[in-house]
JSON list of N, CA and C in Angstrom, two decimals:
[
{"chain": "A", "resi": 1, "resn": "MET", "atom": "N", "xyz": [0.65, -1.20, -0.11]},
{"chain": "A", "resi": 1, "resn": "MET", "atom": "CA", "xyz": [0.04, -0.12, -0.13]},
{"chain": "A", "resi": 1, "resn": "MET", "atom": "C", "xyz": [0.87, 1.16, -0.07]},
{"chain": "A", "resi": 2, "resn": "GLY", "atom": "N", "xyz": [0.76, 2.24, -0.91]},
{"chain": "A", "resi": 2, "resn": "GLY", "atom": "CA", "xyz": [1.36, 3.36, -0.96]},
{"chain": "A", "resi": 2, "resn": "GLY", "atom": "C", "xyz": [1.17, 4.35, 0.31]},
{"chain": "A", "resi": 3, "resn": "TYR", "atom": "N", "xyz": [2.01, 5.21, 0.13]},
{"chain": "A", "resi": 3, "resn": "TYR", "atom": "CA", "xyz": [1.98, 6.22, 1.22]},
{"chain": "A", "resi": 3, "resn": "TYR", "atom": "C", "xyz": [0.63, 7.06, 1.08]},
{"chain": "A", "resi": 4, "resn": "VAL", "atom": "N", "xyz": [0.39, 7.54, -0.36]},
{"chain": "A", "resi": 4, "resn": "VAL", "atom": "CA", "xyz": [-0.61, 8.46, -0.54]},
{"chain": "A", "resi": 4, "resn": "VAL", "atom": "C", "xyz": [-1.93, 7.69, -0.26]},
{"chain": "A", "resi": 5, "resn": "GLN", "atom": "N", "xyz": [-2.13, 6.40, -0.49]},
{"chain": "A", "resi": 5, "resn": "GLN", "atom": "CA", "xyz": [-3.19, 5.72, -0.45]},
{"chain": "A", "resi": 5, "resn": "GLN", "atom": "C", "xyz": [-3.59, 5.55, 1.10]},
{"chain": "A", "resi": 6, "resn": "GLU", "atom": "N", "xyz": [-2.58, 5.18, 1.73]},
{"chain": "A", "resi": 6, "resn": "GLU", "atom": "CA", "xyz": [-2.70, 5.09, 3.33]},
{"chain": "A", "resi": 6, "resn": "GLU", "atom": "C", "xyz": [-3.08, 6.44, 3.67]},
{"chain": "A", "resi": 7, "resn": "ALA", "atom": "N", "xyz": [-2.51, 7.54, 3.48]},
{"chain": "A", "resi": 7, "resn": "ALA", "atom": "CA", "xyz": [-3.03, 8.92, 3.89]},
{"chain": "A", "resi": 7, "resn": "ALA", "atom": "C", "xyz": [-4.33, 9.13, 3.70]},
{"chain": "A", "resi": 8, "resn": "ARG", "atom": "N", "xyz": [-4.88, 8.73, 2.60]},
{"chain": "A", "resi": 8, "resn": "ARG", "atom": "CA", "xyz": [-6.13, 9.08, 1.92]},
{"chain": "A", "resi": 8, "resn": "ARG", "atom": "C", "xyz": [-7.17, 8.23, 3.02]},
{"chain": "A", "resi": 9, "resn": "GLU", "atom": "N", "xyz": [-6.90, 6.93, 3.24]},
{"chain": "A", "resi": 9, "resn": "GLU", "atom": "CA", "xyz": [-7.72, 5.89, 4.12]},
{"chain": "A", "resi": 9, "resn": "GLU", "atom": "C", "xyz": [-7.81, 6.76, 5.55]},
{"chain": "A", "resi": 10, "resn": "ASN", "atom": "N", "xyz": [-6.58, 6.96, 6.04]},
{"chain": "A", "resi": 10, "resn": "ASN", "atom": "CA", "xyz": [-6.56, 7.78, 7.47]},
{"chain": "A", "resi": 10, "resn": "ASN", "atom": "C", "xyz": [-7.46, 8.87, 7.49]},
{"chain": "A", "resi": 11, "resn": "HIS", "atom": "N", "xyz": [-7.38, 9.82, 6.41]},
{"chain": "A", "resi": 11, "resn": "HIS", "atom": "CA", "xyz": [-8.16, 11.00, 6.12]},
{"chain": "A", "resi": 11, "resn": "HIS", "atom": "C", "xyz": [-9.65, 10.60, 6.29]},
{"chain": "A", "resi": 12, "resn": "LEU", "atom": "N", "xyz": [-9.96, 9.67, 5.49]},
{"chain": "A", "resi": 12, "resn": "LEU", "atom": "CA", "xyz": [-11.40, 9.13, 5.34]},
{"chain": "A", "resi": 12, "resn": "LEU", "atom": "C", "xyz": [-11.93, 8.79, 6.74]},
{"chain": "A", "resi": 13, "resn": "LYS", "atom": "N", "xyz": [-10.99, 7.98, 7.39]},
{"chain": "A", "resi": 13, "resn": "LYS", "atom": "CA", "xyz": [-11.26, 7.39, 8.84]},
{"chain": "A", "resi": 13, "resn": "LYS", "atom": "C", "xyz": [-11.66, 8.60, 9.88]},
{"chain": "A", "resi": 14, "resn": "LYS", "atom": "N", "xyz": [-10.71, 9.60, 9.56]},
{"chain": "A", "resi": 14, "resn": "LYS", "atom": "CA", "xyz": [-11.05, 10.79, 10.58]},
{"chain": "A", "resi": 14, "resn": "LYS", "atom": "C", "xyz": [-12.20, 11.37, 10.17]},
{"chain": "A", "resi": 15, "resn": "LYS", "atom": "N", "xyz": [-12.65, 11.61, 8.81]},
{"chain": "A", "resi": 15, "resn": "LYS", "atom": "CA", "xyz": [-13.84, 12.33, 8.55]},
{"chain": "A", "resi": 15, "resn": "LYS", "atom": "C", "xyz": [-15.09, 11.70, 9.08]},
{"chain": "A", "resi": 16, "resn": "VAL", "atom": "N", "xyz": [-14.98, 10.24, 9.07]},
{"chain": "A", "resi": 16, "resn": "VAL", "atom": "CA", "xyz": [-16.02, 9.39, 9.46]},
{"chain": "A", "resi": 16, "resn": "VAL", "atom": "C", "xyz": [-16.30, 9.43, 11.08]},
{"chain": "A", "resi": 17, "resn": "GLU", "atom": "N", "xyz": [-15.16, 9.52, 11.67]},
{"chain": "A", "resi": 17, "resn": "GLU", "atom": "CA", "xyz": [-15.13, 9.57, 12.87]},
{"chain": "A", "resi": 17, "resn": "GLU", "atom": "C", "xyz": [-15.65, 10.99, 13.48]},
{"chain": "A", "resi": 18, "resn": "GLU", "atom": "N", "xyz": [-15.34, 11.99, 12.70]},
{"chain": "A", "resi": 18, "resn": "GLU", "atom": "CA", "xyz": [-15.83, 13.33, 12.96]},
{"chain": "A", "resi": 18, "resn": "GLU", "atom": "C", "xyz": [-17.51, 13.31, 12.81]},
{"chain": "A", "resi": 19, "resn": "ALA", "atom": "N", "xyz": [-17.88, 12.89, 11.81]},
{"chain": "A", "resi": 19, "resn": "ALA", "atom": "CA", "xyz": [-19.38, 12.83, 11.57]},
{"chain": "A", "resi": 19, "resn": "ALA", "atom": "C", "xyz": [-19.98, 11.89, 12.49]},
{"chain": "A", "resi": 20, "resn": "LEU", "atom": "N", "xyz": [-19.46, 10.84, 12.96]},
{"chain": "A", "resi": 20, "resn": "LEU", "atom": "CA", "xyz": [-20.06, 10.09, 14.06]},
{"chain": "A", "resi": 20, "resn": "LEU", "atom": "C", "xyz": [-20.11, 10.65, 15.35]},
{"chain": "A", "resi": 21, "resn": "ARG", "atom": "N", "xyz": [-18.99, 11.55, 15.62]},
{"chain": "A", "resi": 21, "resn": "ARG", "atom": "CA", "xyz": [-19.20, 12.45, 16.89]},
{"chain": "A", "resi": 21, "resn": "ARG", "atom": "C", "xyz": [-20.08, 13.38, 16.93]},
{"chain": "A", "resi": 22, "resn": "SER", "atom": "N", "xyz": [-20.15, 14.12, 15.66]},
{"chain": "A", "resi": 22, "resn": "SER", "atom": "CA", "xyz": [-21.19, 15.18, 15.50]},
{"chain": "A", "resi": 22, "resn": "SER", "atom": "C", "xyz": [-22.51, 14.54, 15.71]},
{"chain": "A", "resi": 23, "resn": "LYS", "atom": "N", "xyz": [-22.85, 13.41, 15.10]},
{"chain": "A", "resi": 23, "resn": "LYS", "atom": "CA", "xyz": [-24.15, 12.67, 15.33]},
{"chain": "A", "resi": 23, "resn": "LYS", "atom": "C", "xyz": [-24.38, 12.37, 16.78]},
{"chain": "A", "resi": 24, "resn": "MET", "atom": "N", "xyz": [-23.31, 12.03, 17.41]},
{"chain": "A", "resi": 24, "resn": "MET", "atom": "CA", "xyz": [-23.51, 11.48, 18.79]},
{"chain": "A", "resi": 24, "resn": "MET", "atom": "C", "xyz": [-23.93, 12.71, 19.72]},
{"chain": "A", "resi": 25, "resn": "LYS", "atom": "N", "xyz": [-23.34, 13.76, 19.38]},
{"chain": "A", "resi": 25, "resn": "LYS", "atom": "CA", "xyz": [-23.54, 15.19, 20.21]},
{"chain": "A", "resi": 25, "resn": "LYS", "atom": "C", "xyz": [-24.97, 15.55, 19.66]},
{"chain": "A", "resi": 26, "resn": "GLN", "atom": "N", "xyz": [-25.36, 15.46, 18.60]},
{"chain": "A", "resi": 26, "resn": "GLN", "atom": "CA", "xyz": [-26.75, 16.08, 18.08]},
{"chain": "A", "resi": 26, "resn": "GLN", "atom": "C", "xyz": [-27.81, 15.19, 18.94]},
{"chain": "A", "resi": 27, "resn": "ARG", "atom": "N", "xyz": [-27.60, 13.71, 18.89]},
{"chain": "A", "resi": 27, "resn": "ARG", "atom": "CA", "xyz": [-28.45, 13.11, 19.69]},
{"chain": "A", "resi": 27, "resn": "ARG", "atom": "C", "xyz": [-28.56, 13.30, 21.24]},
{"chain": "A", "resi": 28, "resn": "ALA", "atom": "N", "xyz": [-27.36, 13.80, 21.80]},
{"chain": "A", "resi": 28, "resn": "ALA", "atom": "CA", "xyz": [-27.38, 13.96, 23.30]},
{"chain": "A", "resi": 28, "resn": "ALA", "atom": "C", "xyz": [-28.20, 14.98, 23.58]},
{"chain": "A", "resi": 29, "resn": "LEU", "atom": "N", "xyz": [-27.79, 16.12, 22.69]},
{"chain": "A", "resi": 29, "resn": "LEU", "atom": "CA", "xyz": [-28.60, 17.35, 22.84]},
{"chain": "A", "resi": 29, "resn": "LEU", "atom": "C", "xyz": [-30.08, 17.46, 22.69]},
{"chain": "A", "resi": 30, "resn": "LYS", "atom": "N", "xyz": [-30.61, 16.38, 21.82]},
{"chain": "A", "resi": 30, "resn": "LYS", "atom": "CA", "xyz": [-31.97, 16.14, 21.70]},
{"chain": "A", "resi": 30, "resn": "LYS", "atom": "C", "xyz": [-32.49, 15.45, 22.92]},
{"chain": "A", "resi": 31, "resn": "GLU", "atom": "N", "xyz": [-31.60, 14.41, 23.39]},
{"chain": "A", "resi": 31, "resn": "GLU", "atom": "CA", "xyz": [-32.18, 13.54, 24.43]},
{"chain": "A", "resi": 31, "resn": "GLU", "atom": "C", "xyz": [-32.34, 14.48, 25.87]},
{"chain": "A", "resi": 32, "resn": "CYS", "atom": "N", "xyz": [-31.24, 15.40, 25.89]},
{"chain": "A", "resi": 32, "resn": "CYS", "atom": "CA", "xyz": [-31.26, 16.20, 27.14]},
{"chain": "A", "resi": 32, "resn": "CYS", "atom": "C", "xyz": [-31.84, 17.58, 27.10]},
{"chain": "A", "resi": 33, "resn": "ASP", "atom": "N", "xyz": [-32.63, 17.76, 25.94]},
{"chain": "A", "resi": 33, "resn": "ASP", "atom": "CA", "xyz": [-33.32, 19.17, 25.76]},
{"chain": "A", "resi": 33, "resn": "ASP", "atom": "C", "xyz": [-33.94, 19.81, 27.07]},
{"chain": "A", "resi": 34, "resn": "HIS", "atom": "N", "xyz": [-34.47, 18.86, 27.81]},
{"chain": "A", "resi": 34, "resn": "HIS", "atom": "CA", "xyz": [-35.36, 19.38, 29.09]},
{"chain": "A", "resi": 34, "resn": "HIS", "atom": "C", "xyz": [-34.18, 20.09, 30.08]},
{"chain": "A", "resi": 35, "resn": "TYR", "atom": "N", "xyz": [-33.05, 19.47, 30.03]},
{"chain": "A", "resi": 35, "resn": "TYR", "atom": "CA", "xyz": [-32.03, 19.78, 30.99]},
{"chain": "A", "resi": 35, "resn": "TYR", "atom": "C", "xyz": [-31.37, 21.11, 30.44]},
{"chain": "A", "resi": 36, "resn": "THR", "atom": "N", "xyz": [-31.40, 21.01, 29.23]},
{"chain": "A", "resi": 36, "resn": "THR", "atom": "CA", "xyz": [-30.77, 22.48, 28.20]},
{"chain": "A", "resi": 36, "resn": "THR", "atom": "C", "xyz": [-31.78, 23.60, 28.71]},
{"chain": "A", "resi": 37, "resn": "SER", "atom": "N", "xyz": [-33.01, 23.62, 28.45]},
{"chain": "A", "resi": 37, "resn": "SER", "atom": "CA", "xyz": [-33.86, 24.65, 28.60]},
{"chain": "A", "resi": 37, "resn": "SER", "atom": "C", "xyz": [-33.87, 24.98, 30.12]},
{"chain": "A", "resi": 38, "resn": "LYS", "atom": "N", "xyz": [-33.86, 24.05, 31.11]},
{"chain": "A", "resi": 38, "resn": "LYS", "atom": "CA", "xyz": [-33.81, 24.51, 32.61]},
{"chain": "A", "resi": 38, "resn": "LYS", "atom": "C", "xyz": [-32.46, 25.18, 32.85]},
{"chain": "A", "resi": 39, "resn": "TYR", "atom": "N", "xyz": [-31.37, 24.87, 32.24]},
{"chain": "A", "resi": 39, "resn": "TYR", "atom": "CA", "xyz": [-30.13, 25.70, 32.40]},
{"chain": "A", "resi": 39, "resn": "TYR", "atom": "C", "xyz": [-30.30, 27.00, 31.89]},
{"chain": "A", "resi": 40, "resn": "ALA", "atom": "N", "xyz": [-30.80, 27.06, 30.57]},
{"chain": "A", "resi": 40, "resn": "ALA", "atom": "CA", "xyz": [-30.89, 28.46, 29.83]},
{"chain": "A", "resi": 40, "resn": "ALA", "atom": "C", "xyz": [-31.79, 29.39, 30.67]},
{"chain": "A", "resi": 41, "resn": "GLN", "atom": "N", "xyz": [-32.88, 28.65, 31.16]},
{"chain": "A", "resi": 41, "resn": "GLN", "atom": "CA", "xyz": [-33.85, 29.57, 31.99]},
{"chain": "A", "resi": 41, "resn": "GLN", "atom": "C", "xyz": [-33.10, 30.19, 33.23]},
{"chain": "A", "resi": 42, "resn": "CYS", "atom": "N", "xyz": [-32.42, 29.30, 33.93]},
{"chain": "A", "resi": 42, "resn": "CYS", "atom": "CA", "xyz": [-31.56, 29.82, 35.04]},
{"chain": "A", "resi": 42, "resn": "CYS", "atom": "C", "xyz": [-30.75, 30.92, 34.56]},
{"chain": "A", "resi": 43, "resn": "ALA", "atom": "N", "xyz": [-29.97, 30.76, 33.61]},
{"chain": "A", "resi": 43, "resn": "ALA", "atom": "CA", "xyz": [-28.94, 31.55, 33.08]},
{"chain": "A", "resi": 43, "resn": "ALA", "atom": "C", "xyz": [-29.43, 32.84, 32.50]},
{"chain": "A", "resi": 44, "resn": "SER", "atom": "N", "xyz": [-30.65, 32.90, 32.17]},
{"chain": "A", "resi": 44, "resn": "SER", "atom": "CA", "xyz": [-31.33, 34.06, 31.54]},
{"chain": "A", "resi": 44, "resn": "SER", "atom": "C", "xyz": [-31.14, 35.20, 32.32]},
{"chain": "A", "resi": 45, "resn": "GLY", "atom": "N", "xyz": [-30.51, 36.27, 31.83]},
{"chain": "A", "resi": 45, "resn": "GLY", "atom": "CA", "xyz": [-30.44, 37.47, 32.63]},
{"chain": "A", "resi": 45, "resn": "GLY", "atom": "C", "xyz": [-29.16, 37.59, 33.68]},
{"chain": "A", "resi": 46, "resn": "ARG", "atom": "N", "xyz": [-28.54, 36.43, 33.69]},
{"chain": "A", "resi": 46, "resn": "ARG", "atom": "CA", "xyz": [-27.29, 36.61, 34.61]},
{"chain": "A", "resi": 46, "resn": "ARG", "atom": "C", "xyz": [-25.86, 36.66, 33.80]},
{"chain": "A", "resi": 47, "resn": "THR", "atom": "N", "xyz": [-25.01, 37.24, 34.57]},
{"chain": "A", "resi": 47, "resn": "THR", "atom": "CA", "xyz": [-23.49, 36.95, 33.99]},
{"chain": "A", "resi": 47, "resn": "THR", "atom": "C", "xyz": [-22.74, 36.30, 34.91]},
{"chain": "A", "resi": 48, "resn": "ILE", "atom": "N", "xyz": [-21.99, 36.94, 35.40]},
{"chain": "A", "resi": 48, "resn": "ILE", "atom": "CA", "xyz": [-21.16, 36.07, 36.34]},
{"chain": "A", "resi": 48, "resn": "ILE", "atom": "C", "xyz": [-21.76, 35.03, 37.45]},
{"chain": "A", "resi": 49, "resn": "SER", "atom": "N", "xyz": [-23.01, 35.62, 38.00]},
{"chain": "A", "resi": 49, "resn": "SER", "atom": "CA", "xyz": [-23.68, 34.76, 39.08]},
{"chain": "A", "resi": 49, "resn": "SER", "atom": "C", "xyz": [-24.26, 33.47, 38.38]},
{"chain": "A", "resi": 50, "resn": "VAL", "atom": "N", "xyz": [-24.18, 33.11, 37.13]},
{"chain": "A", "resi": 50, "resn": "VAL", "atom": "CA", "xyz": [-24.54, 32.08, 36.49]},
{"chain": "A", "resi": 50, "resn": "VAL", "atom": "C", "xyz": [-23.60, 30.91, 37.10]},
{"chain": "A", "resi": 51, "resn": "VAL", "atom": "N", "xyz": [-22.54, 31.02, 37.48]},
{"chain": "A", "resi": 51, "resn": "VAL", "atom": "CA", "xyz": [-21.61, 30.01, 37.92]},
{"chain": "A", "resi": 51, "resn": "VAL", "atom": "C", "xyz": [-22.06, 29.43, 39.16]},
{"chain": "A", "resi": 52, "resn": "TRP", "atom": "N", "xyz": [-22.49, 30.04, 40.12]},
{"chain": "A", "resi": 52, "resn": "TRP", "atom": "CA", "xyz": [-22.92, 29.47, 41.44]},
{"chain": "A", "resi": 52, "resn": "TRP", "atom": "C", "xyz": [-24.55, 29.51, 41.29]},
{"chain": "A", "resi": 53, "resn": "GLN", "atom": "N", "xyz": [-25.19, 30.30, 40.88]},
{"chain": "A", "resi": 53, "resn": "GLN", "atom": "CA", "xyz": [-26.71, 30.21, 41.02]},
{"chain": "A", "resi": 53, "resn": "GLN", "atom": "C", "xyz": [-27.38, 29.13, 40.08]},
{"chain": "A", "resi": 54, "resn": "CYS", "atom": "N", "xyz": [-26.76, 28.70, 39.00]},
{"chain": "A", "resi": 54, "resn": "CYS", "atom": "CA", "xyz": [-27.07, 27.74, 38.25]},
{"chain": "A", "resi": 54, "resn": "CYS", "atom": "C", "xyz": [-26.19, 26.37, 38.18]},
{"chain": "A", "resi": 55, "resn": "ARG", "atom": "N", "xyz": [-25.58, 25.98, 39.33]},
{"chain": "A", "resi": 55, "resn": "ARG", "atom": "CA", "xyz": [-24.49, 25.14, 39.46]},
{"chain": "A", "resi": 55, "resn": "ARG", "atom": "C", "xyz": [-25.46, 23.75, 39.30]},
{"chain": "A", "resi": 56, "resn": "LYS", "atom": "N", "xyz": [-26.51, 23.70, 39.93]},
{"chain": "A", "resi": 56, "resn": "LYS", "atom": "CA", "xyz": [-27.32, 22.30, 40.15]},
{"chain": "A", "resi": 56, "resn": "LYS", "atom": "C", "xyz": [-27.72, 22.05, 38.60]},
{"chain": "A", "resi": 57, "resn": "GLN", "atom": "N", "xyz": [-28.49, 23.05, 38.02]},
{"chain": "A", "resi": 57, "resn": "GLN", "atom": "CA", "xyz": [-28.82, 22.78, 36.57]},
{"chain": "A", "resi": 57, "resn": "GLN", "atom": "C", "xyz": [-27.73, 22.25, 35.68]},
{"chain": "A", "resi": 58, "resn": "ALA", "atom": "N", "xyz": [-26.47, 23.03, 35.74]},
{"chain": "A", "resi": 58, "resn": "ALA", "atom": "CA", "xyz": [-25.28, 22.62, 34.88]},
{"chain": "A", "resi": 58, "resn": "ALA", "atom": "C", "xyz": [-24.97, 21.16, 35.22]},
{"chain": "A", "resi": 59, "resn": "LYS", "atom": "N", "xyz": [-24.82, 20.71, 36.49]},
{"chain": "A", "resi": 59, "resn": "LYS", "atom": "CA", "xyz": [-24.38, 19.40, 36.82]},
{"chain": "A", "resi": 59, "resn": "LYS", "atom": "C", "xyz": [-25.53, 18.57, 36.42]},
{"chain": "A", "resi": 60, "resn": "GLU", "atom": "N", "xyz": [-26.72, 18.78, 36.15]},
{"chain": "A", "resi": 60, "resn": "GLU", "atom": "CA", "xyz": [-27.79, 17.78, 35.76]},
{"chain": "A", "resi": 60, "resn": "GLU", "atom": "C", "xyz": [-27.55, 17.51, 34.12]},
{"chain": "A", "resi": 61, "resn": "LEU", "atom": "N", "xyz": [-27.44, 18.95, 33.62]},
{"chain": "A", "resi": 61, "resn": "LEU", "atom": "CA", "xyz": [-27.32, 18.86, 32.20]},
{"chain": "A", "resi": 61, "resn": "LEU", "atom": "C", "xyz": [-25.87, 18.07, 31.82]},
{"chain": "A", "resi": 62, "resn": "ASN", "atom": "N", "xyz": [-24.83, 18.44, 32.42]},
{"chain": "A", "resi": 62, "resn": "ASN", "atom": "CA", "xyz": [-23.72, 17.75, 32.21]},
{"chain": "A", "resi": 62, "resn": "ASN", "atom": "C", "xyz": [-23.60, 16.13, 32.40]},
{"chain": "A", "resi": 63, "resn": "GLU", "atom": "N", "xyz": [-24.57, 15.68, 33.39]},
{"chain": "A", "resi": 63, "resn": "GLU", "atom": "CA", "xyz": [-24.77, 14.34, 33.70]},
{"chain": "A", "resi": 63, "resn": "GLU", "atom": "C", "xyz": [-25.45, 13.64, 32.55]},
{"chain": "A", "resi": 64, "resn": "CYS", "atom": "N", "xyz": [-26.52, 14.49, 32.16]},
{"chain": "A", "resi": 64, "resn": "CYS", "atom": "CA", "xyz": [-27.55, 13.73, 31.06]},
{"chain": "A", "resi": 64, "resn": "CYS", "atom": "C", "xyz": [-26.50, 13.62, 29.63]},
{"chain": "A", "resi": 65, "resn": "LEU", "atom": "N", "xyz": [-25.78, 14.71, 29.47]},
{"chain": "A", "resi": 65, "resn": "LEU", "atom": "CA", "xyz": [-24.91, 14.75, 28.13]},
{"chain": "A", "resi": 65, "resn": "LEU", "atom": "C", "xyz": [-23.86, 13.59, 28.12]},
{"chain": "A", "resi": 66, "resn": "HIS", "atom": "N", "xyz": [-23.23, 13.39, 29.58]},
{"chain": "A", "resi": 66, "resn": "HIS", "atom": "CA", "xyz": [-22.29, 12.25, 29.33]},
{"chain": "A", "resi": 66, "resn": "HIS", "atom": "C", "xyz": [-22.82, 10.95, 29.27]},
{"chain": "A", "resi": 67, "resn": "GLN", "atom": "N", "xyz": [-24.22, 10.69, 29.53]},
{"chain": "A", "resi": 67, "resn": "GLN", "atom": "CA", "xyz": [-24.75, 9.56, 29.37]},
{"chain": "A", "resi": 67, "resn": "GLN", "atom": "C", "xyz": [-24.85, 9.22, 27.82]},
{"chain": "A", "resi": 68, "resn": "PHE", "atom": "N", "xyz": [-24.75, 10.14, 26.95]},
{"chain": "A", "resi": 68, "resn": "PHE", "atom": "CA", "xyz": [-25.07, 10.04, 25.51]},
{"chain": "A", "resi": 68, "resn": "PHE", "atom": "C", "xyz": [-23.72, 10.39, 24.78]},
{"chain": "A", "resi": 69, "resn": "THR", "atom": "N", "xyz": [-22.79, 10.73, 25.38]},
{"chain": "A", "resi": 69, "resn": "THR", "atom": "CA", "xyz": [-21.53, 11.24, 24.80]},
{"chain": "A", "resi": 69, "resn": "THR", "atom": "C", "xyz": [-20.38, 10.61, 25.44]},
{"chain": "A", "resi": 70, "resn": "ASN", "atom": "N", "xyz": [-20.22, 9.22, 25.49]},
{"chain": "A", "resi": 70, "resn": "ASN", "atom": "CA", "xyz": [-19.01, 8.74, 25.98]},
{"chain": "A", "resi": 70, "resn": "ASN", "atom": "C", "xyz": [-18.47, 7.76, 24.99]},
{"chain": "A", "resi": 71, "resn": "ASP", "atom": "N", "xyz": [-17.44, 7.03, 25.32]},
{"chain": "A", "resi": 71, "resn": "ASP", "atom": "CA", "xyz": [-16.52, 6.13, 24.37]},
{"chain": "A", "resi": 71, "resn": "ASP", "atom": "C", "xyz": [-17.58, 4.80, 24.06]},
{"chain": "A", "resi": 72, "resn": "ALA", "atom": "N", "xyz": [-18.18, 4.40, 24.82]},
{"chain": "A", "resi": 72, "resn": "ALA", "atom": "CA", "xyz": [-19.21, 3.25, 24.44]},
{"chain": "A", "resi": 72, "resn": "ALA", "atom": "C", "xyz": [-20.23, 3.43, 23.58]},
{"chain": "A", "resi": 73, "resn": "VAL", "atom": "N", "xyz": [-20.75, 4.87, 23.66]},
{"chain": "A", "resi": 73, "resn": "VAL", "atom": "CA", "xyz": [-21.82, 5.26, 22.64]},
{"chain": "A", "resi": 73, "resn": "VAL", "atom": "C", "xyz": [-20.97, 5.40, 21.37]},
{"chain": "A", "resi": 74, "resn": "LEU", "atom": "N", "xyz": [-19.97, 5.95, 21.42]},
{"chain": "A", "resi": 74, "resn": "LEU", "atom": "CA", "xyz": [-19.01, 6.15, 19.91]},
{"chain": "A", "resi": 74, "resn": "LEU", "atom": "C", "xyz": [-18.82, 4.75, 19.44]},
{"chain": "A", "resi": 75, "resn": "GLU", "atom": "N", "xyz": [-18.20, 3.90, 20.34]},
{"chain": "A", "resi": 75, "resn": "GLU", "atom": "CA", "xyz": [-18.06, 2.57, 19.75]},
{"chain": "A", "resi": 75, "resn": "GLU", "atom": "C", "xyz": [-19.23, 1.86, 19.22]},
{"chain": "A", "resi": 76, "resn": "GLU", "atom": "N", "xyz": [-20.47, 2.06, 19.55]},
{"chain": "A", "resi": 76, "resn": "GLU", "atom": "CA", "xyz": [-21.78, 1.58, 19.25]},
{"chain": "A", "resi": 76, "resn": "GLU", "atom": "C", "xyz": [-22.06, 2.28, 17.91]},
{"chain": "A", "resi": 77, "resn": "LEU", "atom": "N", "xyz": [-22.01, 3.54, 17.76]},
{"chain": "A", "resi": 77, "resn": "LEU", "atom": "CA", "xyz": [-22.13, 4.18, 16.44]},
{"chain": "A", "resi": 77, "resn": "LEU", "atom": "C", "xyz": [-21.21, 3.74, 15.52]},
{"chain": "A", "resi": 78, "resn": "LYS", "atom": "N", "xyz": [-20.02, 3.25, 15.78]},
{"chain": "A", "resi": 78, "resn": "LYS", "atom": "CA", "xyz": [-18.93, 2.87, 14.77]},
{"chain": "A", "resi": 78, "resn": "LYS", "atom": "C", "xyz": [-19.50, 1.55, 14.37]},
{"chain": "A", "resi": 79, "resn": "LYS", "atom": "N", "xyz": [-19.92, 0.73, 15.25]},
{"chain": "A", "resi": 79, "resn": "LYS", "atom": "CA", "xyz": [-20.20, -0.68, 14.77]},
{"chain": "A", "resi": 79, "resn": "LYS", "atom": "C", "xyz": [-21.52, -0.61, 13.83]},
{"chain": "A", "resi": 80, "resn": "GLU", "atom": "N", "xyz": [-22.56, 0.40, 14.30]},
{"chain": "A", "resi": 80, "resn": "GLU", "atom": "CA", "xyz": [-23.68, 0.43, 13.36]},
{"chain": "A", "resi": 80, "resn": "GLU", "atom": "C", "xyz": [-23.06, 0.87, 11.98]},
{"chain": "A", "resi": 81, "resn": "TYR", "atom": "N", "xyz": [-22.24, 1.93, 11.84]},
{"chain": "A", "resi": 81, "resn": "TYR", "atom": "CA", "xyz": [-21.70, 2.43, 10.63]},
{"chain": "A", "resi": 81, "resn": "TYR", "atom": "C", "xyz": [-20.91, 1.33, 9.89]},
{"chain": "A", "resi": 82, "resn": "MET", "atom": "N", "xyz": [-20.25, 0.47, 10.59]},
{"chain": "A", "resi": 82, "resn": "MET", "atom": "CA", "xyz": [-19.49, -0.69, 9.74]},
{"chain": "A", "resi": 82, "resn": "MET", "atom": "C", "xyz": [-20.54, -1.64, 9.26]},
{"chain": "A", "resi": 83, "resn": "LEU", "atom": "N", "xyz": [-21.63, -1.99, 10.05]},
{"chain": "A", "resi": 83, "resn": "LEU", "atom": "CA", "xyz": [-22.70, -2.82, 9.45]},
{"chain": "A", "resi": 83, "resn": "LEU", "atom": "C", "xyz": [-23.35, -2.21, 8.31]},
{"chain": "A", "resi": 84, "resn": "GLN", "atom": "N", "xyz": [-23.51, -0.82, 8.13]},
{"chain": "A", "resi": 84, "resn": "GLN", "atom": "CA", "xyz": [-24.36, -0.29, 7.20]},
{"chain": "A", "resi": 84, "resn": "GLN", "atom": "C", "xyz": [-23.34, -0.43, 6.06]},
{"chain": "A", "resi": 85, "resn": "GLU", "atom": "N", "xyz": [-21.99, -0.03, 6.09]},
{"chain": "A", "resi": 85, "resn": "GLU", "atom": "CA", "xyz": [-21.12, -0.14, 5.01]},
{"chain": "A", "resi": 85, "resn": "GLU", "atom": "C", "xyz": [-20.98, -1.61, 4.52]},
{"chain": "A", "resi": 86, "resn": "LYS", "atom": "N", "xyz": [-20.90, -2.67, 5.10]},
{"chain": "A", "resi": 86, "resn": "LYS", "atom": "CA", "xyz": [-20.98, -4.07, 4.72]},
{"chain": "A", "resi": 86, "resn": "LYS", "atom": "C", "xyz": [-22.16, -4.39, 3.93]},
{"chain": "A", "resi": 87, "resn": "GLY", "atom": "N", "xyz": [-23.39, -3.68, 4.31]},
{"chain": "A", "resi": 87, "resn": "GLY", "atom": "CA", "xyz": [-24.57, -4.04, 3.76]},
{"chain": "A", "resi": 87, "resn": "GLY", "atom": "C", "xyz": [-24.55, -3.44, 2.32]},
{"chain": "A", "resi": 88, "resn": "LYS", "atom": "N", "xyz": [-23.80, -2.20, 2.12]},
{"chain": "A", "resi": 88, "resn": "LYS", "atom": "CA", "xyz": [-23.86, -1.70, 0.69]},
{"chain": "A", "resi": 88, "resn": "LYS", "atom": "C", "xyz": [-23.26, -2.46, -0.40]}
]
């Protein structure tokens, strides 16, 4: 395998992984919409005080997002992608 072909394949793998990460983030934001809106309501009209006034909402949002944006979820998305590619 030539250097150029190997570089192209690595670039393609990076692009696919970027797309899967983006998909994972979109899904997480959709699933955690309730927590996002709670945090936004708390933060509305605040500046520096948002840090301590909205700590609870921020923690809840981060915990929810972490459920949908971790390595296990990414690996599952990769498996789904590979199965789709094999089916083509």
